[in-house]
Amino acid sequence: MRTALKLFAAVVTVVVLAIGGFAAYIAWSFANASIDTIGEVDFDRPLTIPPLAKSTVDAHGVRTFELAMQAGETDLGRGAKTPTWGFNSSFLGPTLRATRGEQVRVNVTNRLDETSTVHWHGMHLPAAMDGGPHQPINPGASWSPHWQVDQPAATLWYHPHPHGETAKHVYRGLAGMFIVDDDRDVALPRSYGVDDFPILVQDKAFDGDKLDDTNGLFQSAGILGDTVLVNGTPGPFLEATTERVRLRLVNGSNARVYRFHFGDNRAYAVVASDGGLLPKPVETSELLLSPGERAEIVVDVRPGERTVLQSTPPYAGTNRFTGDTDRLDVLELRGAATLRPSPVVPATLAPAPDLADDLVGATRQISLNGSSTNFGKMDLERVDIVSRMGATEVWDVTNSDGQVHNFHIHDVLFQVIRYAGGPPPAVLAGWKDTILIAPNESVELRMRFTDFADAKSPYMFHCHLLRHEDQGLMGQFVVARPGEDVGAIHVPDHVDHAAKAQIPDSHRQRSD
Ligand code: C2O
Ligand code: CU
């Protein structure tokens, strides 16, 4: 009997300790879930400006870039160096730059020991060149996509897109910018690194000197860090030497939505969004940017001043585990003692998107729910949408599960027709490729499928919170010729079939 009692007491103790431990863990998680770094960051490092990638132009006018994905170690302000990944360097990558009309080619070599891909986010190009999960690059292998740049001047970016592993590859440092120029002459600051700056913003969590990529139990959106890096620089300052600076903001974070504003709440001009210049500049003092989105802003600078670009809660204090209550210092802007003159921001910038009156070929209903769309979880072999070349379509996208999601479509730029029940705000009046959708809201998007019919090569659409994307909140569409038959998608053998097998629910579902 003694033994039985003792055993019972032991079991009770273990259970009580486990419950207590779990409660303590919940309390600890909750207490640590809100991050506030405002006023805490020493801005003591000059902002790193990624180099412009070198390129060669051959006799046929093809501009060729070289990118190598590699592992290394980087000083991210942790004392010891942090193991990281990068393109042509240990962390992040150079800025690619090309002009509308040019033929470009990128020779990408994978020097990592895992399979990856490189996707050109925001680029209008053939699906086989897109760098999604169907174009894997094995360790030691190379891939050389080529295409003609044909879209308005814009700030695009590139990053890996391997099946189920995108969050990890981007988080470790694989990301860079791709700036497209065109021949429209718009008076904006445009000297790279002088008055026109790439601003790639990413938040990181650390475990000592290592990047911490563990997801907390309640971090359903993915990793949220308490250290903000801009172009890989912790605690960055930028000294402006001109009266106005253009900041090309790219949200390259895995999960974080930023609401950017300055410490003194000054107004600035938003001049461009994902797909290029807005119809006209938008004066504002705050701007929401979700993962994958870009915006270009022009900021007035006064001699000798200091002000801090910050981010404070994007939503009115809802879920602290998705960063909704975080306050962050991002970048200190310093005015030099004397400033050179800058052009005044023009009153009009670019033609507005023109799809509102198009004849609509098809209307798609898409809903985002947990880790699936209404078509199911991402399946590499399933085509969810067949779009017909030449058609304009409406995509009605609903965030139906009360979490934060956004929505990105490969290949096409879209026009926002309705946003959360009303006309789109002025900052969404230009061409977009990624859009934030607040919990339980809908957006109506319109896009035109003008080129690159290929019934065998799908493009992706997905939530750009990378954990959601990896978990299956992604679907595939092809652009086919009118009337053309579309079969199953052949998945290349070198795609990780183990990962593929984990995805249930591969019922075929298609719409025309
Ligand atoms: Cu920025 Cu499908 O990705
Ligand atoms: Cu999502």
XYZ file of C-alpha atoms and ligand atoms in Angstrom:
516
model
C 0.000 0.000 0.000
C 2.816 2.351 0.913
C 4.242 1.979 -2.559
C 0.896 2.615 -4.214
C 0.409 5.779 -2.183
C 3.894 6.959 -2.958
C 3.343 6.305 -6.623
C 0.060 8.200 -6.508
C 1.737 11.158 -4.744
C 4.508 11.131 -7.333
C 2.038 11.146 -10.217
C 0.066 13.984 -8.635
C 3.286 15.960 -8.128
C 4.318 15.476 -11.749
C 0.903 16.505 -13.034
C 0.787 19.586 -10.788
C 4.297 20.578 -11.831
C 3.444 20.085 -15.503
C 0.301 22.202 -15.255
C 2.169 24.837 -13.244
C 5.031 24.775 -15.719
C 2.674 25.188 -18.646
C 0.852 28.046 -16.918
C 4.206 29.678 -16.191
C 5.192 29.198 -19.828
C 1.970 30.853 -20.981
C 2.516 33.737 -18.556
C 6.131 34.087 -19.670
C 5.164 33.948 -23.352
C 2.503 36.563 -22.842
C 4.810 38.881 -20.879
C 7.499 38.515 -23.528
C 5.194 38.761 -26.503
C 5.162 42.542 -26.669
C 8.328 44.176 -27.906
C 9.128 47.838 -27.340
C 12.483 49.150 -28.538
C 11.554 52.807 -28.981
C 14.301 54.931 -27.466
C 16.347 51.787 -26.745
C 18.363 51.496 -29.941
C 21.811 53.106 -30.187
C 22.025 54.184 -33.770
C 25.759 53.740 -34.030
C 26.315 52.047 -37.371
C 26.142 53.686 -40.785
C 23.480 52.045 -42.917
C 25.001 49.477 -45.272
C 24.086 50.156 -48.882
C 24.035 46.885 -50.838
C 26.333 47.182 -53.862
C 24.816 47.383 -57.318
C 25.359 43.969 -58.911
C 27.925 43.950 -61.685
C 26.666 42.828 -65.045
C 27.983 42.273 -68.534
C 26.154 43.093 -71.755
C 26.840 40.809 -74.708
C 26.704 41.560 -78.437
C 22.963 40.802 -78.493
C 22.366 43.296 -75.694
C 21.649 40.646 -73.051
C 22.564 41.903 -69.604
C 23.899 39.056 -67.446
C 24.227 39.005 -63.666
C 25.895 36.380 -61.466
C 24.426 35.368 -58.116
C 25.847 32.710 -55.795
C 23.874 31.502 -52.803
C 26.339 30.838 -50.017
C 26.732 30.335 -46.287
C 28.939 32.559 -44.151
C 29.159 34.570 -40.976
C 28.061 38.140 -40.459
C 28.474 40.812 -37.808
C 24.871 41.473 -36.834
C 25.833 43.320 -33.666
C 25.944 40.292 -31.379
C 29.624 40.441 -30.429
C 30.513 37.162 -32.128
C 29.586 36.670 -35.765
C 26.264 35.091 -36.688
C 25.998 32.166 -39.127
C 23.992 33.472 -42.089
C 23.264 32.957 -45.771
C 23.549 35.448 -48.601
C 23.992 36.058 -52.316
C 27.614 36.811 -53.315
C 28.241 37.642 -49.656
C 27.494 36.232 -46.233
C 24.191 38.091 -45.801
C 21.562 39.489 -48.210
C 22.514 40.220 -51.819
C 23.506 42.951 -54.255
C 20.936 45.204 -55.914
C 20.184 44.136 -59.475
C 19.191 46.951 -61.797
C 17.889 46.884 -65.363
C 15.857 49.081 -67.672
C 12.491 48.321 -69.226
C 13.003 46.701 -72.619
C 16.305 45.061 -71.711
C 16.938 41.341 -72.002
C 18.347 40.087 -68.720
C 19.819 36.801 -67.623
C 20.840 35.777 -64.120
C 23.252 32.902 -63.571
C 22.326 31.615 -60.128
C 24.621 29.078 -58.473
C 23.656 27.251 -55.316
C 26.672 26.824 -53.039
C 24.519 25.856 -50.051
C 24.093 22.274 -48.977
C 20.330 22.359 -49.511
C 18.094 22.803 -52.510
C 16.739 26.297 -52.958
C 15.234 28.555 -55.642
C 15.332 32.245 -56.509
C 12.065 34.041 -57.226
C 11.880 37.523 -58.783
C 9.125 39.031 -56.679
C 6.999 41.483 -58.652
C 8.520 40.659 -62.032
C 6.320 40.059 -65.064
C 8.009 37.076 -66.715
C 7.457 33.538 -68.068
C 6.479 31.017 -65.377
C 9.492 28.816 -66.139
C 11.768 31.763 -65.223
C 9.812 32.696 -62.101
C 11.896 30.782 -59.569
C 9.037 29.299 -57.587
C 9.025 25.764 -56.153
C 9.025 24.236 -59.655
C 12.486 25.611 -60.452
C 14.655 24.055 -57.729
C 18.410 24.551 -57.787
C 20.198 21.640 -56.155
C 23.398 22.061 -54.142
C 26.239 22.711 -56.572
C 23.872 23.313 -59.492
C 23.161 26.475 -61.462
C 20.037 27.930 -63.042
C 20.004 30.684 -65.650
C 16.616 32.286 -66.125
C 16.342 34.992 -68.760
C 13.564 37.315 -69.802
C 12.808 40.721 -71.214
C 12.066 43.341 -68.584
C 8.715 44.815 -69.557
C 6.974 46.750 -66.809
C 7.075 50.225 -65.318
C 10.003 51.365 -63.176
C 9.640 49.838 -59.719
C 11.354 48.460 -56.651
C 11.208 44.664 -56.809
C 13.079 42.087 -54.808
C 14.343 38.538 -55.055
C 14.325 35.709 -52.544
C 14.185 31.885 -52.386
C 10.865 30.077 -52.782
C 11.645 26.385 -52.084
C 8.666 24.172 -51.310
C 7.898 24.380 -47.590
C 11.244 26.038 -46.767
C 10.838 29.647 -47.825
C 10.647 31.035 -44.282
C 13.942 29.439 -43.300
C 15.847 30.462 -46.427
C 14.695 34.084 -46.331
C 15.191 34.337 -42.568
C 18.810 33.208 -42.858
C 19.520 36.111 -45.162
C 18.680 35.257 -48.760
C 17.085 38.433 -50.113
C 18.044 41.342 -52.333
C 16.513 44.130 -54.400
C 15.853 44.344 -58.109
C 15.295 47.906 -59.311
C 13.586 48.355 -62.668
C 14.073 51.678 -64.468
C 12.183 53.021 -67.438
C 12.557 56.037 -69.664
C 9.834 58.190 -68.106
C 11.501 61.302 -66.837
C 10.081 61.963 -63.384
C 11.874 64.463 -61.162
C 12.593 62.345 -58.093
C 15.863 61.705 -56.254
C 17.542 58.937 -58.226
C 21.237 58.596 -57.362
C 21.618 55.194 -55.774
C 23.181 55.468 -52.329
C 23.356 59.284 -52.595
C 19.757 60.502 -52.403
C 17.937 57.299 -53.381
C 18.338 54.492 -50.844
C 17.385 50.830 -50.676
C 15.778 50.183 -47.263
C 15.259 46.439 -46.776
C 13.670 46.001 -43.345
C 13.763 42.684 -41.486
C 13.218 41.801 -37.856
C 15.288 39.036 -36.291
C 15.238 37.117 -33.051
C 18.555 35.952 -31.613
C 19.648 33.164 -29.357
C 23.046 34.485 -28.249
C 24.915 35.158 -31.483
C 22.750 32.775 -33.547
C 19.592 33.629 -35.426
C 16.731 32.090 -33.489
C 14.335 30.483 -35.908
C 12.189 28.619 -33.437
C 8.534 29.517 -33.549
C 6.947 30.146 -30.172
C 3.889 28.022 -29.424
C 1.571 30.984 -29.966
C 3.464 32.644 -32.815
C 1.060 31.526 -35.485
C 2.201 34.221 -37.902
C 5.827 33.095 -37.761
C 8.982 34.502 -36.269
C 8.866 38.016 -34.858
C 12.168 39.440 -33.687
C 13.138 42.250 -31.356
C 16.090 43.348 -33.512
C 15.351 45.290 -36.662
C 17.998 45.124 -39.377
C 17.987 47.519 -42.313
C 20.013 46.170 -45.235
C 21.493 43.840 -42.604
C 22.668 46.718 -40.372
C 21.613 46.664 -36.707
C 21.093 50.129 -35.159
C 21.530 51.925 -38.494
C 21.787 55.645 -39.173
C 21.612 57.298 -42.560
C 23.199 60.682 -43.107
C 21.309 62.658 -45.733
C 23.312 65.176 -47.742
C 20.386 66.443 -49.831
C 17.193 68.336 -49.011
C 15.092 65.298 -49.849
C 15.792 61.603 -49.784
C 13.957 58.780 -51.488
C 13.659 55.635 -49.380
C 12.763 52.423 -51.204
C 11.131 50.489 -48.378
C 10.963 46.725 -48.777
C 9.353 44.653 -46.053
C 11.601 41.580 -46.237
C 10.429 40.245 -42.885
C 8.981 36.777 -42.398
C 5.850 37.796 -40.522
C 5.898 41.380 -39.345
C 3.527 44.104 -40.523
C 5.051 47.571 -40.011
C 3.327 50.880 -39.613
C 6.116 53.243 -40.582
C 6.240 56.790 -39.283
C 8.854 59.165 -37.963
C 9.410 59.920 -34.287
C 8.305 63.532 -34.857
C 5.323 62.418 -36.971
C 6.429 64.495 -39.940
C 4.562 64.053 -43.183
C 6.328 62.495 -46.161
C 5.301 61.751 -49.718
C 4.546 58.182 -50.781
C 5.497 58.152 -54.468
C 5.461 54.466 -55.395
C 4.058 51.108 -54.335
C 4.889 47.539 -55.415
C 4.447 47.980 -59.150
C 5.922 51.464 -59.530
C 4.976 55.115 -59.284
C 1.570 56.094 -57.936
C -0.669 58.303 -60.087
C 0.139 61.139 -57.692
C 2.132 61.484 -54.471
C 0.289 60.807 -51.234
C 1.149 63.009 -48.247
C 0.937 60.977 -45.074
C 2.704 60.497 -41.782
C 2.181 56.740 -41.558
C 2.182 53.786 -43.876
C 1.341 50.113 -43.432
C 3.653 47.614 -45.107
C 3.145 43.860 -44.838
C 5.722 41.185 -45.740
C 6.736 41.367 -49.403
C 5.205 44.819 -50.007
C 7.253 47.822 -51.127
C 6.759 51.557 -51.020
C 8.947 54.461 -52.044
C 8.764 57.575 -49.909
C 10.363 61.001 -50.313
C 11.262 62.651 -47.022
C 12.184 66.307 -46.469
C 15.347 66.744 -44.429
C 16.518 69.786 -42.436
C 20.205 70.550 -41.893
C 21.680 69.053 -38.744
C 18.479 67.342 -37.587
C 17.907 63.807 -36.337
C 14.677 61.876 -36.555
C 13.918 58.170 -36.219
C 11.903 55.990 -38.562
C 9.769 53.834 -36.293
C 6.997 51.294 -36.421
C 4.120 51.222 -33.959
C 1.144 48.869 -33.812
C -0.532 48.286 -37.146
C -3.822 47.371 -35.510
C -5.524 48.600 -32.373
C -3.922 46.264 -29.811
C -5.280 42.878 -30.836
C -3.029 39.839 -30.891
C 0.290 40.450 -29.174
C 1.662 37.181 -30.585
C 1.480 38.513 -34.126
C 3.306 41.751 -33.361
C 0.154 43.839 -33.175
C 1.320 45.583 -30.025
C 5.029 46.011 -30.851
C 6.815 49.364 -31.019
C 10.099 49.459 -32.855
C 12.924 51.846 -33.638
C 14.059 51.206 -37.206
C 16.496 53.771 -38.641
C 17.850 57.156 -37.622
C 17.822 59.797 -40.328
C 20.412 62.522 -39.828
C 20.627 65.735 -41.809
C 24.143 66.862 -42.736
C 25.092 70.421 -41.713
C 24.531 71.630 -45.256
C 22.217 70.000 -47.760
C 22.351 70.051 -51.545
C 19.135 70.979 -53.355
C 16.679 68.285 -54.437
C 13.855 68.376 -56.960
C 10.365 69.161 -55.685
C 8.116 66.069 -55.836
C 5.959 66.420 -58.977
C 2.191 66.709 -58.564
C 1.547 63.840 -60.956
C 3.743 60.798 -61.354
C 2.420 58.048 -63.623
C -0.699 56.885 -65.471
C -3.209 55.260 -63.125
C -4.071 51.557 -63.542
C -6.807 51.228 -66.139
C -8.597 47.924 -65.573
C -11.754 49.165 -63.877
C -13.712 49.362 -67.132
C -12.308 46.232 -68.785
C -14.598 43.425 -69.800
C -14.124 40.757 -67.125
C -13.298 37.253 -68.390
C -13.628 35.418 -65.080
C -14.290 36.155 -61.432
C -12.504 34.050 -58.824
C -13.408 33.711 -55.188
C -10.386 33.015 -53.030
C -10.446 32.679 -49.284
C -7.538 32.454 -46.891
C -8.119 30.268 -43.905
C -5.457 28.914 -41.542
C -2.996 27.086 -43.752
C -5.255 26.540 -46.764
C -7.030 28.472 -49.420
C -10.522 27.411 -50.475
C -8.754 25.134 -53.004
C -7.036 23.200 -50.188
C -3.455 23.200 -49.032
C -0.772 23.966 -51.574
C -0.223 20.998 -53.893
C 2.562 21.144 -56.462
C 0.580 18.927 -58.841
C -2.739 20.701 -58.640
C -3.701 23.681 -60.765
C -6.228 25.794 -58.912
C -6.903 28.472 -61.484
C -6.599 28.496 -65.254
C -6.394 32.052 -66.540
C -6.717 32.719 -70.245
C -4.177 34.815 -72.049
C -5.618 38.172 -73.009
C -8.331 38.139 -70.345
C -8.918 40.557 -67.519
C -10.026 38.830 -64.327
C -11.444 39.770 -60.967
C -10.013 38.034 -57.913
C -12.098 38.499 -54.792
C -9.868 37.591 -51.893
C -11.175 37.185 -48.366
C -9.226 36.765 -45.171
C -11.706 34.546 -43.420
C -10.021 33.310 -40.259
C -9.433 36.335 -38.051
C -5.621 36.196 -38.369
C -3.456 38.649 -40.250
C -2.774 37.563 -43.836
C -1.686 39.198 -47.007
C -1.938 38.096 -50.612
C 0.689 38.008 -53.338
C 0.254 37.017 -56.975
C 3.202 36.115 -59.173
C 3.665 37.466 -62.726
C 0.902 40.065 -62.854
C 0.452 43.492 -61.345
C -3.060 44.073 -60.116
C -5.326 47.059 -59.592
C -7.162 47.272 -56.275
C -10.823 47.926 -57.062
C -12.264 47.597 -53.571
C -10.504 47.449 -50.244
C -12.297 46.394 -47.065
C -15.712 47.429 -48.342
C -14.770 50.747 -49.901
C -12.682 52.288 -52.623
C -8.941 51.745 -52.115
C -7.014 54.359 -50.131
C -4.740 56.605 -52.208
C -1.603 54.615 -51.346
C -3.218 51.575 -53.027
C -4.153 53.479 -56.196
C -1.136 52.223 -58.169
C -0.122 48.798 -59.481
C 0.355 46.238 -56.741
C 1.487 42.623 -56.421
C 1.047 42.088 -52.668
C -1.704 43.397 -50.430
C -2.436 43.308 -46.734
C -5.862 41.919 -45.881
C -6.985 42.661 -42.352
C -8.752 39.878 -40.433
C -12.222 39.186 -41.846
C -11.852 41.723 -44.659
C -12.013 41.290 -48.432
C -10.322 42.908 -51.378
C -11.305 42.998 -55.033
C -8.351 42.842 -57.385
C -8.251 43.080 -61.160
C -5.439 41.927 -63.409
C -4.844 41.343 -67.110
C -3.013 38.253 -68.371
C -1.179 39.672 -71.339
C 1.682 37.273 -72.094
C 3.555 34.067 -71.454
C 0.937 31.353 -71.936
C 2.377 28.079 -70.619
C -0.130 25.465 -69.508
C 2.608 23.305 -67.986
C 4.277 25.841 -65.704
C 2.306 27.271 -62.826
C 2.728 30.575 -61.051
C 1.955 30.916 -57.353
C -0.485 32.978 -55.359
C -0.143 32.958 -51.594
C -0.017 34.639 -48.242
C 3.422 36.277 -47.880
C 3.626 35.621 -44.160
C 6.212 32.983 -44.899
C 5.169 30.495 -42.248
C 1.631 30.515 -43.629
C 2.958 30.092 -47.158
C 5.122 27.136 -46.100
C 2.222 25.549 -44.227
C 0.126 25.521 -47.383
C -1.625 28.893 -47.716
C -0.640 28.976 -51.371
C -2.157 27.936 -54.671
C -1.140 27.635 -58.307
C -2.443 29.196 -61.490
C -1.450 28.807 -65.096
C -1.902 31.190 -67.975
C -3.189 29.181 -70.950
C -4.294 30.081 -74.436
C -8.061 30.393 -74.891
C -9.482 26.869 -75.236
C -6.160 25.165 -74.498
C -6.325 22.008 -72.349
C -4.498 22.012 -69.067
C -3.379 18.720 -67.572
C -1.672 17.876 -64.304
C 1.594 19.558 -63.475
C 4.690 17.432 -63.707
C 6.750 17.968 -60.582
C 10.475 17.765 -61.202
C 12.128 14.780 -59.489
C 14.525 16.946 -57.568
C 11.703 18.605 -55.660
C 11.696 17.254 -52.131
C 9.070 14.519 -52.319
C 9.116 13.932 -48.583
C 7.821 17.457 -48.120
C 5.363 16.933 -50.941
C 4.000 13.772 -49.349
C 3.134 15.609 -46.145
C 0.562 17.624 -47.976
C -2.811 15.910 -47.839
C -5.893 16.882 -49.718
C -4.635 16.790 -53.272
C -8.055 16.664 -54.855
C -8.019 18.282 -58.229
C -9.996 21.429 -58.460
C -9.991 23.736 -61.343
C -11.988 26.555 -62.722
C -12.043 28.314 -66.016
Cu 7.885 37.116 -52.541
Cu 5.762 33.920 -54.002
O 6.877 35.455 -53.248
Cu -1.115 34.402 -43.798
